[in-house]
C-alpha cells in the first residue's frame, strides 16, 4: 500500500528562495503596469534574496529581477520625460 503521509519528492530537493521569485515577478509585471512601484520592489527583493542565498537557490532569478527592476525604473523615467516634453499631464474626465 502507498503511504499517504510522506512525500519524498517534495522534501528531497532544495527549494528556490521566495524572494527571488517575488523579485522576478515584480520585474516582469512592472514592465506593463505600476513600474514606479514594482521596479524598486524587484530591486530590493532581488538584493535581499542574493544576500540570503549566495550563489544557489534562485540566484539567477534574483539577478534577473534586479535587472528588470532597473529597466522598470528607467522606463518610468523615459515615459515621464516624454510626457513632460509634450506639455505635461492633463486629466480629462467626461464631458
mmCIF file with all atom_site columns, C-alpha atoms in Angstrom:
data_model
loop_
_atom_site.group_PDB
_atom_site.id
_atom_site.type_symbol
_atom_site.label_atom_id
_atom_site.label_alt_id
_atom_site.label_comp_id
_atom_site.label_asym_id
_atom_site.label_entity_id
_atom_site.label_seq_id
_atom_site.pdbx_PDB_ins_code
_atom_site.Cartn_x
_atom_site.Cartn_y
_atom_site.Cartn_z
_atom_site.occupancy
_atom_site.B_iso_or_equiv
_atom_site.pdbx_formal_charge
_atom_site.auth_seq_id
_atom_site.auth_comp_id
_atom_site.auth_asym_id
_atom_site.auth_atom_id
_atom_site.pdbx_PDB_model_num
ATOM 1  C CA . UNK A 1 1  ? 0.000   0.000  0.000   1.00 0.00 ? 1  UNK A CA 1
ATOM 2  C CA . UNK A 1 2  ? 1.042   3.570  -0.568  1.00 0.00 ? 2  UNK A CA 1
ATOM 3  C CA . UNK A 1 3  ? 1.903   5.837  2.287   1.00 0.00 ? 3  UNK A CA 1
ATOM 4  C CA . UNK A 1 4  ? -0.191  8.994  2.029   1.00 0.00 ? 4  UNK A CA 1
ATOM 5  C CA . UNK A 1 5  ? 1.509   10.998 4.747   1.00 0.00 ? 5  UNK A CA 1
ATOM 6  C CA . UNK A 1 6  ? 5.013   11.257 3.312   1.00 0.00 ? 6  UNK A CA 1
ATOM 7  C CA . UNK A 1 7  ? 6.225   12.807 0.106   1.00 0.00 ? 7  UNK A CA 1
ATOM 8  C CA . UNK A 1 8  ? 9.814   12.000 -0.766  1.00 0.00 ? 8  UNK A CA 1
ATOM 9  C CA . UNK A 1 9  ? 9.969   14.257 -3.824  1.00 0.00 ? 9  UNK A CA 1
ATOM 10 C CA . UNK A 1 10 ? 8.944   17.439 -2.013  1.00 0.00 ? 10 UNK A CA 1
ATOM 11 C CA . UNK A 1 11 ? 11.480  17.164 0.773   1.00 0.00 ? 11 UNK A CA 1
ATOM 12 C CA . UNK A 1 12 ? 14.462  15.788 -1.138  1.00 0.00 ? 12 UNK A CA 1
ATOM 13 C CA . UNK A 1 13 ? 15.400  18.799 -3.282  1.00 0.00 ? 13 UNK A CA 1
ATOM 14 C CA . UNK A 1 14 ? 16.461  22.296 -2.385  1.00 0.00 ? 14 UNK A CA 1
ATOM 15 C CA . UNK A 1 15 ? 13.817  24.973 -2.661  1.00 0.00 ? 15 UNK A CA 1
ATOM 16 C CA . UNK A 1 16 ? 14.073  28.220 -4.609  1.00 0.00 ? 16 UNK A CA 1
ATOM 17 C CA . UNK A 1 17 ? 14.125  31.344 -2.478  1.00 0.00 ? 17 UNK A CA 1
ATOM 18 C CA . UNK A 1 18 ? 10.703  33.020 -2.371  1.00 0.00 ? 18 UNK A CA 1
ATOM 19 C CA . UNK A 1 19 ? 12.196  36.498 -2.574  1.00 0.00 ? 19 UNK A CA 1
ATOM 20 C CA . UNK A 1 20 ? 13.918  35.569 -5.834  1.00 0.00 ? 20 UNK A CA 1
ATOM 21 C CA . UNK A 1 21 ? 10.582  34.514 -7.285  1.00 0.00 ? 21 UNK A CA 1
ATOM 22 C CA . UNK A 1 22 ? 8.917   37.686 -5.982  1.00 0.00 ? 22 UNK A CA 1
ATOM 23 C CA . UNK A 1 23 ? 11.693  39.798 -7.495  1.00 0.00 ? 23 UNK A CA 1
ATOM 24 C CA . UNK A 1 24 ? 11.301  38.194 -10.908 1.00 0.00 ? 24 UNK A CA 1
ATOM 25 C CA . UNK A 1 25 ? 7.504   38.503 -10.818 1.00 0.00 ? 25 UNK A CA 1
ATOM 26 C CA . UNK A 1 26 ? 7.627   42.168 -9.768  1.00 0.00 ? 26 UNK A CA 1
ATOM 27 C CA . UNK A 1 27 ? 10.129  42.895 -12.527 1.00 0.00 ? 27 UNK A CA 1
ATOM 28 C CA . UNK A 1 28 ? 8.033   41.235 -15.226 1.00 0.00 ? 28 UNK A CA 1
ATOM 29 C CA . UNK A 1 29 ? 4.707   42.732 -14.159 1.00 0.00 ? 29 UNK A CA 1
ATOM 30 C CA . UNK A 1 30 ? 6.381   46.112 -13.688 1.00 0.00 ? 30 UNK A CA 1
ATOM 31 C CA . UNK A 1 31 ? 7.163   46.237 -17.395 1.00 0.00 ? 31 UNK A CA 1
ATOM 32 C CA . UNK A 1 32 ? 3.445   46.566 -18.083 1.00 0.00 ? 32 UNK A CA 1
ATOM 33 C CA . UNK A 1 33 ? 1.812   48.277 -15.077 1.00 0.00 ? 33 UNK A CA 1
ATOM 34 C CA . UNK A 1 34 ? 2.892   50.242 -11.990 1.00 0.00 ? 34 UNK A CA 1
ATOM 35 C CA . UNK A 1 35 ? 6.546   50.280 -12.969 1.00 0.00 ? 35 UNK A CA 1
ATOM 36 C CA . UNK A 1 36 ? 7.465   53.019 -10.478 1.00 0.00 ? 36 UNK A CA 1
ATOM 37 C CA . UNK A 1 37 ? 6.215   50.823 -7.590  1.00 0.00 ? 37 UNK A CA 1
ATOM 38 C CA . UNK A 1 38 ? 7.167   47.352 -8.800  1.00 0.00 ? 38 UNK A CA 1
ATOM 39 C CA . UNK A 1 39 ? 10.600  48.305 -10.160 1.00 0.00 ? 39 UNK A CA 1
ATOM 40 C CA . UNK A 1 40 ? 12.118  49.300 -6.814  1.00 0.00 ? 40 UNK A CA 1
ATOM 41 C CA . UNK A 1 41 ? 10.383  46.343 -5.146  1.00 0.00 ? 41 UNK A CA 1
ATOM 42 C CA . UNK A 1 42 ? 12.018  43.985 -7.649  1.00 0.00 ? 42 UNK A CA 1
ATOM 43 C CA . UNK A 1 43 ? 15.419  45.549 -6.943  1.00 0.00 ? 43 UNK A CA 1
ATOM 44 C CA . UNK A 1 44 ? 15.023  45.272 -3.166  1.00 0.00 ? 44 UNK A CA 1
ATOM 45 C CA . UNK A 1 45 ? 13.650  41.713 -3.243  1.00 0.00 ? 45 UNK A CA 1
ATOM 46 C CA . UNK A 1 46 ? 16.421  40.627 -5.609  1.00 0.00 ? 46 UNK A CA 1
ATOM 47 C CA . UNK A 1 47 ? 19.169  42.192 -3.497  1.00 0.00 ? 47 UNK A CA 1
ATOM 48 C CA . UNK A 1 48 ? 17.872  40.626 -0.279  1.00 0.00 ? 48 UNK A CA 1
ATOM 49 C CA . UNK A 1 49 ? 17.492  37.253 -1.989  1.00 0.00 ? 49 UNK A CA 1
ATOM 50 C CA . UNK A 1 50 ? 21.047  37.350 -3.363  1.00 0.00 ? 50 UNK A CA 1
ATOM 51 C CA . UNK A 1 51 ? 22.371  38.235 0.078   1.00 0.00 ? 51 UNK A CA 1
ATOM 52 C CA . UNK A 1 52 ? 20.450  35.367 1.711   1.00 0.00 ? 52 UNK A CA 1
ATOM 53 C CA . UNK A 1 53 ? 21.235  32.593 -0.751  1.00 0.00 ? 53 UNK A CA 1
ATOM 54 C CA . UNK A 1 54 ? 24.609  33.457 -2.234  1.00 0.00 ? 54 UNK A CA 1
ATOM 55 C CA . UNK A 1 55 ? 25.198  31.585 -5.493  1.00 0.00 ? 55 UNK A CA 1
ATOM 56 C CA . UNK A 1 56 ? 22.442  28.963 -5.305  1.00 0.00 ? 56 UNK A CA 1
ATOM 57 C CA . UNK A 1 57 ? 18.700  28.522 -4.905  1.00 0.00 ? 57 UNK A CA 1
ATOM 58 C CA . UNK A 1 58 ? 17.423  31.226 -7.214  1.00 0.00 ? 58 UNK A CA 1
ATOM 59 C CA . UNK A 1 59 ? 20.445  33.482 -7.694  1.00 0.00 ? 59 UNK A CA 1
ATOM 60 C CA . UNK A 1 60 ? 19.708  33.697 -11.420 1.00 0.00 ? 60 UNK A CA 1
ATOM 61 C CA . UNK A 1 61 ? 16.090  34.640 -10.796 1.00 0.00 ? 61 UNK A CA 1
ATOM 62 C CA . UNK A 1 62 ? 17.180  37.272 -8.290  1.00 0.00 ? 62 UNK A CA 1
ATOM 63 C CA . UNK A 1 63 ? 19.672  38.741 -10.756 1.00 0.00 ? 63 UNK A CA 1
ATOM 64 C CA . UNK A 1 64 ? 17.031  38.812 -13.498 1.00 0.00 ? 64 UNK A CA 1
ATOM 65 C CA . UNK A 1 65 ? 14.621  40.508 -11.098 1.00 0.00 ? 65 UNK A CA 1
ATOM 66 C CA . UNK A 1 66 ? 17.196  43.180 -10.287 1.00 0.00 ? 66 UNK A CA 1
ATOM 67 C CA . UNK A 1 67 ? 17.857  43.820 -13.983 1.00 0.00 ? 67 UNK A CA 1
ATOM 68 C CA . UNK A 1 68 ? 14.133  44.003 -14.764 1.00 0.00 ? 68 UNK A CA 1
ATOM 69 C CA . UNK A 1 69 ? 13.616  46.330 -11.801 1.00 0.00 ? 69 UNK A CA 1
ATOM 70 C CA . UNK A 1 70 ? 16.257  48.702 -13.164 1.00 0.00 ? 70 UNK A CA 1
ATOM 71 C CA . UNK A 1 71 ? 14.606  48.503 -16.599 1.00 0.00 ? 71 UNK A CA 1
ATOM 72 C CA . UNK A 1 72 ? 11.246  49.351 -14.965 1.00 0.00 ? 72 UNK A CA 1
ATOM 73 C CA . UNK A 1 73 ? 12.649  52.457 -13.281 1.00 0.00 ? 73 UNK A CA 1
ATOM 74 C CA . UNK A 1 74 ? 14.408  53.603 -16.463 1.00 0.00 ? 74 UNK A CA 1
ATOM 75 C CA . UNK A 1 75 ? 11.207  53.015 -18.456 1.00 0.00 ? 75 UNK A CA 1
ATOM 76 C CA . UNK A 1 76 ? 9.269   55.150 -15.977 1.00 0.00 ? 76 UNK A CA 1
ATOM 77 C CA . UNK A 1 77 ? 11.836  57.945 -16.281 1.00 0.00 ? 77 UNK A CA 1
ATOM 78 C CA . UNK A 1 78 ? 11.658  57.813 -20.080 1.00 0.00 ? 78 UNK A CA 1
ATOM 79 C CA . UNK A 1 79 ? 7.857   57.944 -20.030 1.00 0.00 ? 79 UNK A CA 1
ATOM 80 C CA . UNK A 1 80 ? 7.988   60.850 -17.583 1.00 0.00 ? 80 UNK A CA 1
ATOM 81 C CA . UNK A 1 81 ? 10.419  62.744 -19.838 1.00 0.00 ? 81 UNK A CA 1
ATOM 82 C CA . UNK A 1 82 ? 8.244   62.128 -22.908 1.00 0.00 ? 82 UNK A CA 1
ATOM 83 C CA . UNK A 1 83 ? 5.147   63.318 -21.079 1.00 0.00 ? 83 UNK A CA 1
ATOM 84 C CA . UNK A 1 84 ? 6.943   66.426 -19.828 1.00 0.00 ? 84 UNK A CA 1
ATOM 85 C CA . UNK A 1 85 ? 8.207   67.302 -23.306 1.00 0.00 ? 85 UNK A CA 1
ATOM 86 C CA . UNK A 1 86 ? 4.675   67.047 -24.706 1.00 0.00 ? 86 UNK A CA 1
ATOM 87 C CA . UNK A 1 87 ? 3.289   69.743 -22.458 1.00 0.00 ? 87 UNK A CA 1
ATOM 88 C CA . UNK A 1 88 ? 2.857   67.814 -19.234 1.00 0.00 ? 88 UNK A CA 1
ATOM 89 C CA . UNK A 1 89 ? -0.033  65.799 -17.944 1.00 0.00 ? 89 UNK A CA 1
ATOM 90 C CA . UNK A 1 90 ? -3.717  66.570 -18.316 1.00 0.00 ? 90 UNK A CA 1
ATOM 91 C CA . UNK A 1 91 ? -6.671  64.756 -16.873 1.00 0.00 ? 91 UNK A CA 1
ATOM 92 C CA . UNK A 1 92 ? -9.796  64.673 -18.971 1.00 0.00 ? 92 UNK A CA 1
ATOM 93 C CA . UNK A 1 93 ? -12.850 63.282 -17.272 1.00 0.00 ? 93 UNK A CA 1
ATOM 94 C CA . UNK A 1 94 ? -16.071 63.097 -19.234 1.00 0.00 ? 94 UNK A CA 1
ATOM 95 C CA . UNK A 1 95 ? -17.981 65.853 -20.934 1.00 0.00 ? 95 UNK A CA 1
#
